[in-house]
CSV table of C-alpha atoms and ligand atoms in Angstrom, one decimal:
chain,number,residue,atom,x,y,z
A,143,MET,CA,75.7,-38.3,15.9
A,144,ALA,CA,79.2,-38.7,17.3
A,145,ASP,CA,81.4,-41.2,15.5
A,146,LEU,CA,81.2,-44.8,16.7
A,147,ASN,CA,84.7,-44.9,18.2
A,148,SER,CA,84.1,-41.9,20.5
A,149,LEU,CA,80.7,-43.3,21.5
A,150,THR,CA,82.3,-46.6,22.4
A,151,SER,CA,85.0,-44.8,24.4
A,152,SER,CA,82.5,-42.8,26.4
A,153,ALA,CA,80.3,-45.9,26.9
A,154,TYR,CA,83.2,-47.9,28.4
A,155,ASN,CA,84.7,-45.0,30.4
A,156,GLN,CA,81.4,-44.2,32.0
A,157,ALA,CA,80.6,-47.9,32.6
A,158,LEU,CA,84.0,-48.4,34.3
A,159,GLU,CA,83.4,-45.4,36.5
A,160,VAL,CA,80.1,-46.8,37.6
A,161,ILE,CA,81.7,-50.2,38.3
A,162,ALA,CA,84.7,-48.6,40.2
A,163,SER,CA,82.2,-46.8,42.5
A,164,VAL,CA,81.3,-50.2,43.9
A,165,GLU,CA,84.4,-52.5,43.4
A,166,PRO,CA,87.4,-50.6,41.9
A,167,ARG,CA,89.4,-53.8,41.7
A,168,ILE,CA,87.0,-55.2,39.2
A,169,ALA,CA,87.2,-52.0,37.1
A,170,ALA,CA,91.0,-52.2,37.3
A,171,ALA,CA,91.0,-55.9,36.3
A,172,THR,CA,88.7,-55.1,33.3
A,173,LYS,CA,91.1,-52.4,32.2
A,174,ALA,CA,94.1,-54.7,32.7
A,175,GLU,CA,92.5,-57.4,30.6
A,176,LEU,CA,92.1,-55.0,27.7
A,177,ALA,CA,95.7,-53.9,28.0
A,178,ASP,CA,96.8,-57.6,28.1
A,179,GLN,CA,94.7,-58.6,25.1
A,180,ARG,CA,96.0,-55.5,23.2
A,181,SER,CA,99.6,-56.3,23.8
A,182,SER,CA,99.8,-60.1,23.1
A,183,LEU,CA,99.6,-62.3,20.1
A,184,LYS,CA,96.3,-64.2,20.7
A,185,LEU,CA,96.5,-67.5,18.8
A,186,ILE,CA,94.0,-69.5,20.8
A,187,ALA,CA,92.0,-71.1,18.1
A,188,SER,CA,88.7,-70.9,20.1
A,189,GLU,CA,89.0,-67.2,21.0
A,190,ASN,CA,88.2,-64.0,19.1
A,191,TYR,CA,87.4,-60.3,19.7
A,192,ALA,CA,83.7,-59.6,19.7
A,193,SER,CA,82.6,-56.2,18.5
A,194,PRO,CA,81.8,-53.4,21.0
A,195,ALA,CA,78.1,-53.7,19.9
A,196,VAL,CA,78.1,-57.3,20.9
A,197,LEU,CA,79.9,-56.7,24.1
A,198,LEU,CA,77.7,-53.7,25.1
A,199,THR,CA,74.5,-55.7,24.4
A,200,MET,CA,75.4,-58.1,27.2
A,201,GLY,CA,75.6,-55.4,29.9
A,202,THR,CA,71.9,-54.7,30.4
A,203,TRP,CA,68.8,-55.4,32.5
A,204,PHE,CA,67.9,-58.4,30.3
A,205,SER,CA,70.3,-60.1,32.7
A,206,ASP,CA,67.6,-59.7,35.4
A,207,LYS,CA,64.8,-61.5,33.7
A,208,TYR,CA,63.8,-65.1,34.1
A,209,ALA,CA,62.3,-66.6,31.0
A,210,GLU,CA,62.2,-70.4,31.2
A,211,GLY,CA,60.3,-72.0,28.4
A,212,THR,CA,60.1,-70.9,24.7
A,213,VAL,CA,58.9,-67.8,22.8
A,214,GLY,CA,55.2,-67.3,23.7
A,215,HIS,CA,55.3,-70.3,26.1
A,216,ARG,CA,57.1,-69.2,29.3
A,217,PHE,CA,56.9,-70.4,32.9
A,218,TYR,CA,57.2,-66.7,34.0
A,219,ALA,CA,55.1,-63.6,33.3
A,220,GLY,CA,56.4,-60.5,31.6
A,221,CYS,CA,58.6,-62.1,29.0
A,222,GLN,CA,57.4,-60.0,26.0
A,223,ASN,CA,60.7,-58.3,25.4
A,224,VAL,CA,62.7,-61.5,25.9
A,225,ASP,CA,60.4,-63.0,23.3
A,226,THR,CA,61.4,-60.3,20.9
A,227,VAL,CA,65.0,-60.9,21.5
A,228,GLU,CA,64.9,-64.7,21.3
A,229,SER,CA,62.7,-64.7,18.1
A,230,LEU,CA,65.1,-62.3,16.4
A,231,ALA,CA,68.2,-64.2,17.4
A,232,ALA,CA,66.6,-67.5,16.1
A,233,GLU,CA,65.5,-65.8,12.9
A,234,HIS,CA,69.0,-64.4,12.2
A,235,ALA,CA,70.5,-67.9,13.0
A,236,ARG,CA,68.0,-69.7,10.6
A,237,GLU,CA,68.7,-67.2,7.8
A,238,LEU,CA,72.4,-67.1,8.3
A,239,PHE,CA,72.9,-70.9,8.2
A,240,GLY,CA,69.9,-71.8,6.0
A,241,ALA,CA,68.5,-74.0,8.9
A,242,GLU,CA,65.0,-75.2,9.3
A,243,TYR,CA,65.0,-74.4,13.1
A,244,ALA,CA,67.3,-72.6,15.5
A,245,TYR,CA,67.4,-72.8,19.3
A,246,VAL,CA,69.5,-70.0,20.8
A,247,GLN,CA,69.2,-70.6,24.5
A,248,PRO,CA,72.3,-72.8,25.3
A,249,HIS,CA,74.7,-71.0,27.6
A,250,SER,CA,77.8,-72.7,26.2
A,251,GLY,CA,79.0,-75.4,23.7
A,252,ILE,CA,78.7,-78.1,26.3
A,253,ASP,CA,75.1,-77.1,27.0
A,254,ALA,CA,74.3,-77.1,23.3
A,255,ASN,CA,75.7,-80.6,23.0
A,256,LEU,CA,73.7,-81.7,26.1
A,257,VAL,CA,70.5,-80.3,24.5
A,258,ALA,CA,71.3,-82.2,21.3
A,259,PHE,CA,72.0,-85.5,23.1
A,260,TRP,CA,68.8,-85.3,25.1
A,261,SER,CA,66.7,-84.2,22.2
A,262,ILE,CA,68.0,-87.2,20.2
A,263,LEU,CA,67.1,-89.5,23.1
A,264,ALA,CA,63.7,-87.9,23.5
A,265,HIS,CA,62.9,-88.1,19.8
A,266,ARG,CA,64.3,-91.6,19.1
A,267,ILE,CA,63.7,-93.4,22.4
A,268,GLU,CA,61.3,-91.7,24.8
A,269,GLY,CA,58.8,-90.6,22.1
A,270,PRO,CA,58.3,-94.1,20.5
A,271,TRP,CA,58.2,-95.7,23.9
A,272,LEU,CA,55.4,-93.4,25.1
A,273,GLN,CA,53.6,-93.9,21.8
A,274,ALA,CA,53.7,-97.7,22.2
A,275,ALA,CA,52.4,-97.4,25.8
A,276,GLU,CA,49.7,-94.9,24.5
A,277,LYS,CA,50.8,-92.3,27.1
A,278,LYS,CA,51.0,-88.6,26.5
A,279,ASN,CA,54.1,-88.0,28.8
A,280,VAL,CA,56.4,-89.7,31.3
A,281,ASN,CA,54.2,-88.7,34.2
A,282,GLU,CA,51.6,-91.1,33.0
A,283,LEU,CA,53.9,-94.1,33.1
A,284,THR,CA,53.8,-96.6,36.0
A,285,ASP,CA,56.8,-96.6,38.2
A,286,GLU,CA,57.8,-100.0,36.7
A,287,ASP,CA,57.6,-98.7,33.1
A,288,TRP,CA,59.4,-95.5,34.1
A,289,GLU,CA,62.3,-97.6,35.4
A,290,LYS,CA,62.4,-99.6,32.2
A,291,LEU,CA,62.4,-96.4,30.1
A,292,ARG,CA,65.2,-94.9,32.2
A,293,ARG,CA,67.3,-98.0,31.7
A,294,GLU,CA,66.6,-97.8,27.9
A,295,LEU,CA,67.6,-94.1,27.8
A,296,GLY,CA,70.8,-94.9,29.6
A,297,ASN,CA,71.7,-97.8,27.4
A,298,GLN,CA,72.3,-96.0,24.0
A,299,ARG,CA,75.4,-95.8,21.9
A,300,LEU,CA,77.4,-92.8,20.7
A,301,LEU,CA,80.3,-92.8,18.2
A,302,GLY,CA,82.5,-89.7,18.1
A,303,MET,CA,86.0,-88.5,17.2
A,304,SER,CA,88.6,-89.2,19.8
A,305,LEU,CA,90.0,-86.4,21.8
A,306,ASP,CA,93.6,-87.0,20.7
A,307,ALA,CA,92.6,-87.1,17.0
A,308,GLY,CA,91.0,-83.6,17.4
A,309,GLY,CA,87.5,-84.4,18.7
A,310,HIS,CA,86.0,-82.7,21.7
A,311,LEU,CA,85.6,-84.0,25.3
A,312,THR,CA,81.8,-83.9,24.9
A,313,HIS,CA,82.0,-86.3,22.0
A,314,GLY,CA,82.1,-89.4,24.2
A,315,PHE,CA,85.3,-88.8,26.2
A,316,ARG,CA,84.9,-90.9,29.4
A,317,PRO,CA,85.7,-88.1,31.9
A,318,ASN,CA,82.9,-86.0,30.4
A,319,ILE,CA,79.3,-86.8,31.0
A,320,SER,CA,78.9,-87.8,27.3
A,321,GLY,CA,81.2,-90.7,28.0
A,322,LYS,CA,79.1,-91.7,31.0
A,323,MET,CA,75.6,-91.3,29.7
A,324,PHE,CA,76.3,-93.3,26.5
A,325,HIS,CA,78.1,-96.5,25.7
A,326,GLN,CA,80.7,-94.8,23.6
A,327,GLN,CA,83.3,-95.7,21.0
A,328,GLN,CA,85.6,-93.4,19.3
A,329,TYR,CA,86.9,-93.1,15.7
A,330,GLY,CA,90.4,-91.6,15.1
A,331,THR,CA,92.4,-90.6,12.2
A,332,ASP,CA,94.7,-92.5,9.8
A,333,PRO,CA,98.0,-93.0,11.7
A,334,ALA,CA,100.1,-92.4,8.6
A,335,THR,CA,98.4,-89.1,7.4
A,336,GLY,CA,96.5,-87.8,10.5
A,337,LEU,CA,93.5,-87.5,8.2
A,338,LEU,CA,90.0,-88.8,8.7
A,339,ASP,CA,89.5,-92.2,7.1
A,340,TYR,CA,85.8,-92.4,6.2
A,341,ASP,CA,86.0,-96.1,5.3
A,342,ALA,CA,87.3,-96.8,8.8
A,343,VAL,CA,84.6,-94.6,10.4
A,344,ALA,CA,82.0,-96.5,8.3
A,345,ALA,CA,83.4,-99.9,9.3
A,346,LYS,CA,83.3,-98.9,13.0
A,347,ALA,CA,79.7,-97.5,12.7
A,348,ARG,CA,78.6,-100.8,11.0
A,349,GLU,CA,80.1,-102.8,13.8
A,350,PHE,CA,79.0,-100.6,16.7
A,351,LYS,CA,75.6,-99.4,15.4
A,352,PRO,CA,75.4,-96.1,17.3
A,353,LEU,CA,72.2,-94.2,17.9
A,354,VAL,CA,74.3,-91.0,17.6
A,355,LEU,CA,77.2,-90.4,15.2
A,356,VAL,CA,79.0,-87.2,16.2
A,357,ALA,CA,81.1,-85.3,13.7
A,358,GLY,CA,83.0,-82.1,14.3
A,359,TYR,CA,86.2,-81.3,16.1
A,360,SER,CA,88.1,-78.8,18.2
A,361,ALA,CA,91.7,-79.6,17.1
A,362,TYR,CA,91.5,-81.2,13.7
A,363,PRO,CA,93.1,-78.9,11.1
A,364,ARG,CA,91.1,-80.1,8.1
A,365,ARG,CA,87.7,-79.9,6.6
A,366,VAL,CA,85.1,-82.7,7.0
A,367,ASN,CA,82.9,-84.2,4.3
A,368,PHE,CA,79.5,-84.1,6.1
A,369,ALA,CA,77.6,-85.7,3.1
A,370,THR,CA,79.8,-88.8,3.6
A,371,MET,CA,79.2,-88.7,7.4
A,372,ARG,CA,75.4,-88.5,6.7
A,373,GLU,CA,75.7,-91.5,4.4
A,374,ILE,CA,77.4,-93.5,7.1
A,375,ALA,CA,74.8,-92.4,9.7
A,376,ASP,CA,71.9,-93.3,7.4
A,377,GLU,CA,73.4,-96.7,6.6
A,378,VAL,CA,73.5,-97.7,10.3
A,379,GLY,CA,70.3,-95.8,11.4
A,380,ALA,CA,72.2,-93.2,13.4
A,381,THR,CA,71.3,-89.6,14.0
A,382,LEU,CA,74.1,-87.4,12.6
A,383,MET,CA,75.0,-84.6,15.1
A,384,VAL,CA,77.7,-82.1,14.0
A,385,ASP,CA,79.4,-79.9,16.5
A,386,MET,CA,80.6,-77.0,14.4
A,387,ALA,CA,81.7,-74.8,17.4
A,388,HIS,CA,85.1,-74.2,16.0
A,389,PHE,CA,84.2,-73.5,12.4
A,390,SER,CA,80.8,-72.0,12.5
A,391,GLY,CA,82.3,-68.7,11.4
A,392,LEU,CA,83.6,-70.4,8.3
A,393,VAL,CA,80.1,-71.9,7.6
A,394,ALA,CA,78.4,-68.6,8.2
A,395,GLY,CA,81.0,-66.9,6.0
A,396,LYS,CA,80.5,-69.5,3.2
A,397,VAL,CA,84.0,-70.7,3.2
A,398,PHE,CA,82.6,-74.2,3.9
A,399,THR,CA,79.9,-74.9,1.4
A,400,GLY,CA,78.4,-78.0,-0.3
A,401,ASP,CA,79.6,-81.2,1.4
A,402,GLU,CA,81.6,-79.2,3.9
A,403,ASP,CA,78.6,-77.3,5.2
A,404,PRO,CA,77.1,-79.4,8.0
A,405,VAL,CA,73.7,-77.8,8.0
A,406,PRO,CA,72.1,-79.5,4.9
A,407,HIS,CA,73.5,-82.9,5.9
A,408,ALA,CA,73.1,-83.2,9.7
A,409,HIS,CA,69.9,-83.9,11.7
A,410,ILE,CA,71.3,-81.6,14.5
A,411,VAL,CA,74.1,-79.1,14.5
A,412,THR,CA,75.5,-77.5,17.6
A,413,SER,CA,77.8,-74.6,18.0
A,414,THR,CA,79.2,-71.9,20.3
A,415,THR,CA,78.9,-68.3,19.3
A,416,HIS,CA,82.2,-66.9,20.4
A,417,LYS,CA,84.9,-68.7,18.4
A,418,SER,CA,85.3,-68.1,14.6
A,419,LEU,CA,81.7,-66.7,14.7
A,420,ARG,CA,82.9,-63.8,16.8
A,421,GLY,CA,79.8,-63.3,19.0
A,422,PRO,CA,79.2,-63.4,22.7
A,423,ARG,CA,80.1,-66.3,24.9
A,424,GLY,CA,77.3,-68.9,24.4
A,425,GLY,CA,75.9,-71.7,22.3
A,426,PHE,CA,73.0,-72.6,19.9
A,427,VAL,CA,71.5,-75.6,18.2
A,428,LEU,CA,70.2,-75.9,14.6
A,429,ALA,CA,67.9,-78.8,13.7
A,430,THR,CA,65.6,-80.2,11.1
A,431,GLU,CA,61.9,-79.8,11.7
A,432,GLU,CA,61.8,-83.4,12.7
A,433,TYR,CA,64.0,-82.7,15.7
A,434,ALA,CA,62.8,-79.2,16.5
A,435,PRO,CA,60.0,-80.1,19.0
A,436,SER,CA,62.5,-82.1,21.2
A,437,VAL,CA,65.3,-79.5,20.9
A,438,ASP,CA,62.7,-76.8,22.0
A,439,ARG,CA,62.5,-78.6,25.4
A,440,GLY,CA,66.2,-77.9,26.1
A,441,CYS,CA,65.0,-75.5,28.9
A,442,PRO,CA,64.1,-76.7,31.4
A,443,MET,CA,65.0,-80.3,30.3
A,444,VAL,CA,68.7,-79.6,30.4
A,445,LEU,CA,69.2,-75.8,30.7
A,446,GLY,CA,68.5,-73.3,33.4
A,447,GLY,CA,66.8,-70.0,32.6
A,448,PRO,CA,68.0,-68.5,29.3
A,449,LEU,CA,70.5,-65.7,29.6
A,450,SER,CA,68.4,-63.1,27.8
A,451,HIS,CA,71.2,-60.5,27.7
A,452,VAL,CA,73.4,-63.0,25.9
A,453,MET,CA,70.6,-64.0,23.5
A,454,ALA,CA,70.3,-60.3,22.6
A,455,ALA,CA,74.1,-60.2,21.9
A,456,LYS,CA,73.7,-63.4,19.8
A,457,ALA,CA,71.1,-61.6,17.7
A,458,VAL,CA,73.6,-58.7,17.2
A,459,ALA,CA,76.4,-61.1,16.3
A,460,PHE,CA,74.3,-63.1,13.9
A,461,ALA,CA,73.2,-59.8,12.3
A,462,GLU,CA,76.9,-58.9,11.9
A,463,ALA,CA,77.7,-62.3,10.4
A,464,ARG,CA,75.0,-61.8,7.8
A,465,GLN,CA,76.9,-58.7,6.4
A,466,GLU,CA,79.0,-59.1,3.3
A,467,SER,CA,82.1,-58.1,5.2
A,468,PHE,CA,81.9,-61.2,7.4
A,469,ARG,CA,82.4,-63.4,4.3
A,470,ALA,CA,85.6,-61.5,3.5
A,471,TYR,CA,86.6,-62.0,7.2
A,472,ALA,CA,85.9,-65.7,7.2
A,473,GLN,CA,87.9,-66.2,3.9
A,474,LYS,CA,90.8,-64.3,5.4
A,475,VAL,CA,90.7,-66.5,8.5
A,476,ALA,CA,91.2,-69.6,6.3
A,477,ASP,CA,93.8,-67.9,4.1
A,478,ASN,CA,95.8,-66.7,7.1
A,479,ALA,CA,95.8,-70.3,8.6
A,480,GLN,CA,97.4,-71.4,5.3
A,481,SER,CA,100.0,-68.6,5.6
A,482,LEU,CA,100.7,-69.7,9.2
A,483,ALA,CA,101.1,-73.3,8.2
A,484,ASP,CA,103.3,-72.4,5.2
A,485,GLY,CA,105.4,-70.3,7.5
A,486,PHE,CA,106.0,-73.3,9.8
A,487,LEU,CA,106.6,-75.8,7.0
A,488,LYS,CA,109.2,-73.6,5.3
A,489,ARG,CA,111.1,-73.5,8.7
A,490,ASP,CA,111.0,-77.3,8.9
A,491,ALA,CA,108.4,-77.5,11.8
A,492,THR,CA,106.1,-80.5,12.0
A,493,LEU,CA,102.4,-80.0,11.6
A,494,VAL,CA,99.8,-82.7,12.3
A,495,THR,CA,98.3,-83.7,8.8
A,496,GLY,CA,101.1,-81.7,7.2
A,497,GLY,CA,99.1,-78.5,7.0
A,498,THR,CA,95.6,-77.0,7.3
A,499,ASP,CA,92.5,-76.1,5.3
A,500,ASN,CA,90.5,-74.5,8.1
A,501,HIS,CA,91.2,-72.0,10.8
A,502,LEU,CA,93.8,-73.9,12.9
A,503,VAL,CA,97.2,-75.4,12.8
A,504,LEU,CA,98.4,-78.2,15.2
A,505,LEU,CA,102.1,-77.9,15.7
A,506,ASP,CA,103.9,-81.0,16.9
A,507,VAL,CA,106.5,-79.7,19.3
A,508,SER,CA,108.2,-83.0,20.0
A,509,SER,CA,110.7,-82.2,17.2
A,510,PHE,CA,111.9,-79.3,19.3
A,511,GLY,CA,112.4,-81.7,22.2
A,512,LEU,CA,109.6,-80.1,24.2
A,513,THR,CA,106.2,-81.1,25.6
A,514,GLY,CA,103.2,-79.0,24.8
A,515,ARG,CA,103.2,-77.7,28.3
A,516,GLN,CA,106.8,-76.4,28.1
A,517,ALA,CA,106.2,-74.9,24.6
A,518,GLU,CA,103.0,-73.1,25.8
A,519,SER,CA,104.8,-71.7,28.8
A,520,ALA,CA,107.8,-70.5,26.9
A,521,LEU,CA,105.6,-68.9,24.3
A,522,LEU,CA,103.5,-67.1,26.9
A,523,ASP,CA,106.8,-65.7,28.4
A,524,ALA,CA,107.3,-64.1,25.0
A,525,GLY,CA,103.8,-62.7,24.8
A,526,VAL,CA,102.4,-65.4,22.4
A,527,VAL,CA,99.2,-66.9,23.9
A,528,THR,CA,98.4,-70.4,22.7
A,529,ASN,CA,97.2,-73.6,24.2
A,530,ARG,CA,98.8,-77.0,24.5
A,531,ASN,CA,96.9,-79.8,22.8
A,532,SER,CA,97.3,-83.5,22.3
A,533,VAL,CA,98.4,-84.9,19.0
A,534,PRO,CA,97.2,-88.2,17.7
A,535,ALA,CA,98.4,-91.1,19.8
A,536,ASP,CA,100.1,-88.6,22.1
A,537,THR,CA,102.6,-90.2,24.5
A,538,ASN,CA,102.5,-87.3,26.8
A,539,GLY,CA,98.8,-87.5,27.7
A,540,ALA,CA,96.2,-84.8,27.8
A,541,TRP,CA,97.9,-82.7,30.5
A,542,TYR,CA,101.4,-82.3,29.2
A,543,THR,CA,100.7,-83.1,25.5
A,544,SER,CA,103.0,-82.9,22.5
A,545,GLY,CA,101.3,-80.2,20.6
A,546,ILE,CA,100.4,-76.5,20.4
A,547,ARG,CA,97.1,-75.5,18.8
A,548,LEU,CA,97.1,-72.2,17.0
A,549,GLY,CA,94.2,-70.4,15.4
A,550,THR,CA,93.8,-67.4,13.2
A,551,PRO,CA,90.3,-66.0,14.0
A,552,ALA,CA,91.4,-63.4,16.6
A,553,LEU,CA,94.4,-61.9,14.9
A,554,THR,CA,92.5,-61.8,11.6
A,555,THR,CA,89.9,-59.7,13.4
A,556,ARG,CA,92.7,-57.3,14.2
A,557,GLY,CA,93.7,-57.1,10.5
A,558,PHE,CA,96.7,-59.4,10.4
A,559,GLY,CA,97.4,-60.8,6.9
A,560,HIS,CA,99.8,-63.1,5.1
A,561,ASP,CA,103.1,-61.4,6.0
A,562,GLU,CA,102.2,-61.0,9.6
A,563,PHE,CA,101.3,-64.7,10.0
A,564,ASP,CA,104.5,-65.7,8.3
A,565,SER,CA,106.3,-63.5,10.9
A,566,VAL,CA,104.2,-65.1,13.7
A,567,ALA,CA,105.4,-68.6,12.5
A,568,GLU,CA,109.0,-67.3,12.5
A,569,LEU,CA,108.7,-65.9,16.0
A,570,ILE,CA,107.2,-69.1,17.4
A,571,VAL,CA,109.9,-71.2,15.8
A,572,HIS,CA,112.5,-68.8,17.2
A,573,VAL,CA,111.1,-69.2,20.8
A,574,LEU,CA,110.8,-73.0,20.6
A,575,SER,CA,114.3,-73.4,19.1
A,576,ASN,CA,115.6,-71.4,22.0
A,577,THR,CA,113.8,-73.3,24.7
A,578,GLU,CA,115.4,-76.2,26.6
A,579,PRO,CA,113.5,-78.8,28.6
A,580,GLY,CA,114.2,-78.6,32.3
A,581,THR,CA,114.7,-81.2,34.9
A,582,THR,CA,112.8,-82.3,38.0
A,583,LYS,CA,114.1,-81.7,41.5
A,584,ALA,CA,115.5,-85.3,41.5
A,585,GLY,CA,117.4,-84.4,38.3
A,586,GLY,CA,115.3,-86.4,35.8
A,587,PRO,CA,113.6,-85.1,32.7
A,588,SER,CA,110.7,-82.8,33.4
A,589,LYS,CA,107.6,-82.4,31.3
A,590,ALA,CA,106.8,-79.0,32.7
A,591,SER,CA,109.9,-77.0,33.5
A,592,TYR,CA,111.9,-75.3,30.8
A,593,SER,CA,114.4,-72.5,30.2
A,594,LEU,CA,114.1,-69.9,27.5
A,595,ALA,CA,117.4,-68.4,26.4
A,596,GLU,CA,118.1,-64.9,27.6
A,597,GLY,CA,116.8,-62.0,25.5
A,598,VAL,CA,114.5,-64.1,23.4
A,599,ALA,CA,111.3,-63.1,25.2
A,600,ASP,CA,112.1,-59.4,24.8
A,601,LYS,CA,113.1,-59.7,21.2
A,602,VAL,CA,109.8,-61.5,20.3
A,603,LYS,CA,107.7,-59.1,22.3
A,604,GLY,CA,109.4,-56.2,20.5
A,605,ALA,CA,108.7,-57.7,17.1
A,606,SER,CA,105.1,-58.5,18.1
A,607,ALA,CA,104.5,-55.0,19.3
A,608,GLU,CA,105.4,-53.6,15.9
A,609,MET,CA,102.8,-55.7,14.3
A,610,LEU,CA,100.2,-55.2,17.0
A,611,ASP,CA,100.6,-51.5,16.9
A,612,LYS,CA,99.8,-51.5,13.2
A,613,HIS,CA,96.6,-53.4,13.9
A,614,PRO,CA,95.2,-52.0,17.1
A,615,LEU,CA,92.5,-53.8,19.0
A,616,TYR,CA,89.3,-51.7,19.2
A,617,PRO,CA,90.9,-48.7,17.5
A,618,GLY,CA,89.7,-45.5,18.9
A,619,LEU,CA,88.7,-47.0,22.2
A,620,ASP,CA,90.7,-44.9,24.7
A,621,LEU,CA,90.2,-45.8,28.4
A,622,ALA,CA,90.8,-43.0,30.9
B,43,DSN,N1,87.5,-74.9,25.1
B,43,DSN,C1,87.1,-74.9,23.7
B,43,DSN,C2,88.3,-75.0,22.8
B,43,DSN,O1,89.3,-74.4,23.2
B,43,DSN,O2,88.3,-75.6,21.8
B,43,DSN,C3,86.2,-76.0,23.4
B,43,DSN,O3,85.5,-76.4,24.5
């Protein structure tokens, strides 16, 4: 058998020829995307590089099959191969995370959270209601009772981490559907330290008495004690839902264990597959046996037909994450985040919470006199891909922001280590120190425009290229 690199090269070259025969501009854009990803410092905390095996699995005829329902219980005929794929993906997920039940159909993280919300409502509200009315399902309810149940379902409470403290928009942020379907309140972080204050969370939970307590984050640079969150949930009768989308790779890789592993503590855990877990773009839900029957109704309750080609790729990615080498990768992601944070701190930059102990760092760019938007743009000019992010109590709002979120999963996949992440911190500080905020057309201070000193972008790109060339993306993959 030819070696894997040359097999991958021929697979992609041939696939691109087939695509180009129909729409050459898409083939060209696909090639350009690889070139861009190869030549930039990708520091977006929610991105990674999936393996060729994962990527290739998505490009098949499983895409053509409808399979609404669950394994062995579909609304369409001919789903025997989809059943194989879905069972295998769920089995790998259960084994990988030590979960009682896994549901691998959600198309994204938001979908996974919607499945979790509706399964909690179905299990906690709809189920007992039907039982009391001695009905098997909602179709048996009178119109009047159905209206009462609908009002009850729409009258529940959710407590989640606020967006500016590092929570996610699906954790009850008003512009998101989670903030509309629930009465929501948010917990934040300690204003002095930026850290979660569990006593404050408990006090809020006692007062608000939520049906759902959501833990997890997308921009909080620290670990969470999920045993404590479960104690809080139990005390107030809430269901504990943990969104581990950002750190599921660190859970899979056993960097987060004991109280920091959400799976033994939460009733329901949701995640994406494409961030630190390094799989295809998608979501999944883990649950206790108690919640499994309602989670199983995710499609068609909340989701459209499962993306069978993506479920197949999830199975491949979970299989990869079960290998010993993934543990080493996950540990390196966390070690590298530490190196990045140290690199900033020794250059006097300001980090939210003063550091990190997960995969991400939140840099407060206000000390450079910049908004997050200006910093993000200047860094992009220099080939450093990041995303702007709010910091706690951000005075610049969620559009301009005062922070830059940086994550290590992607560059760790390329093989970057301590010294490279120290250099990355140096390059970022160099760019931001040489960026001036611009002015509006009327001459006032602008939150968007900026000017980067001449020569800085080229110098940073040159230094990055040296590191990137030493750690090629998809080594051996040569496109024609
Ligand atoms: N967009 C993802 C992130 O960047 O964190 C979460 O939705």
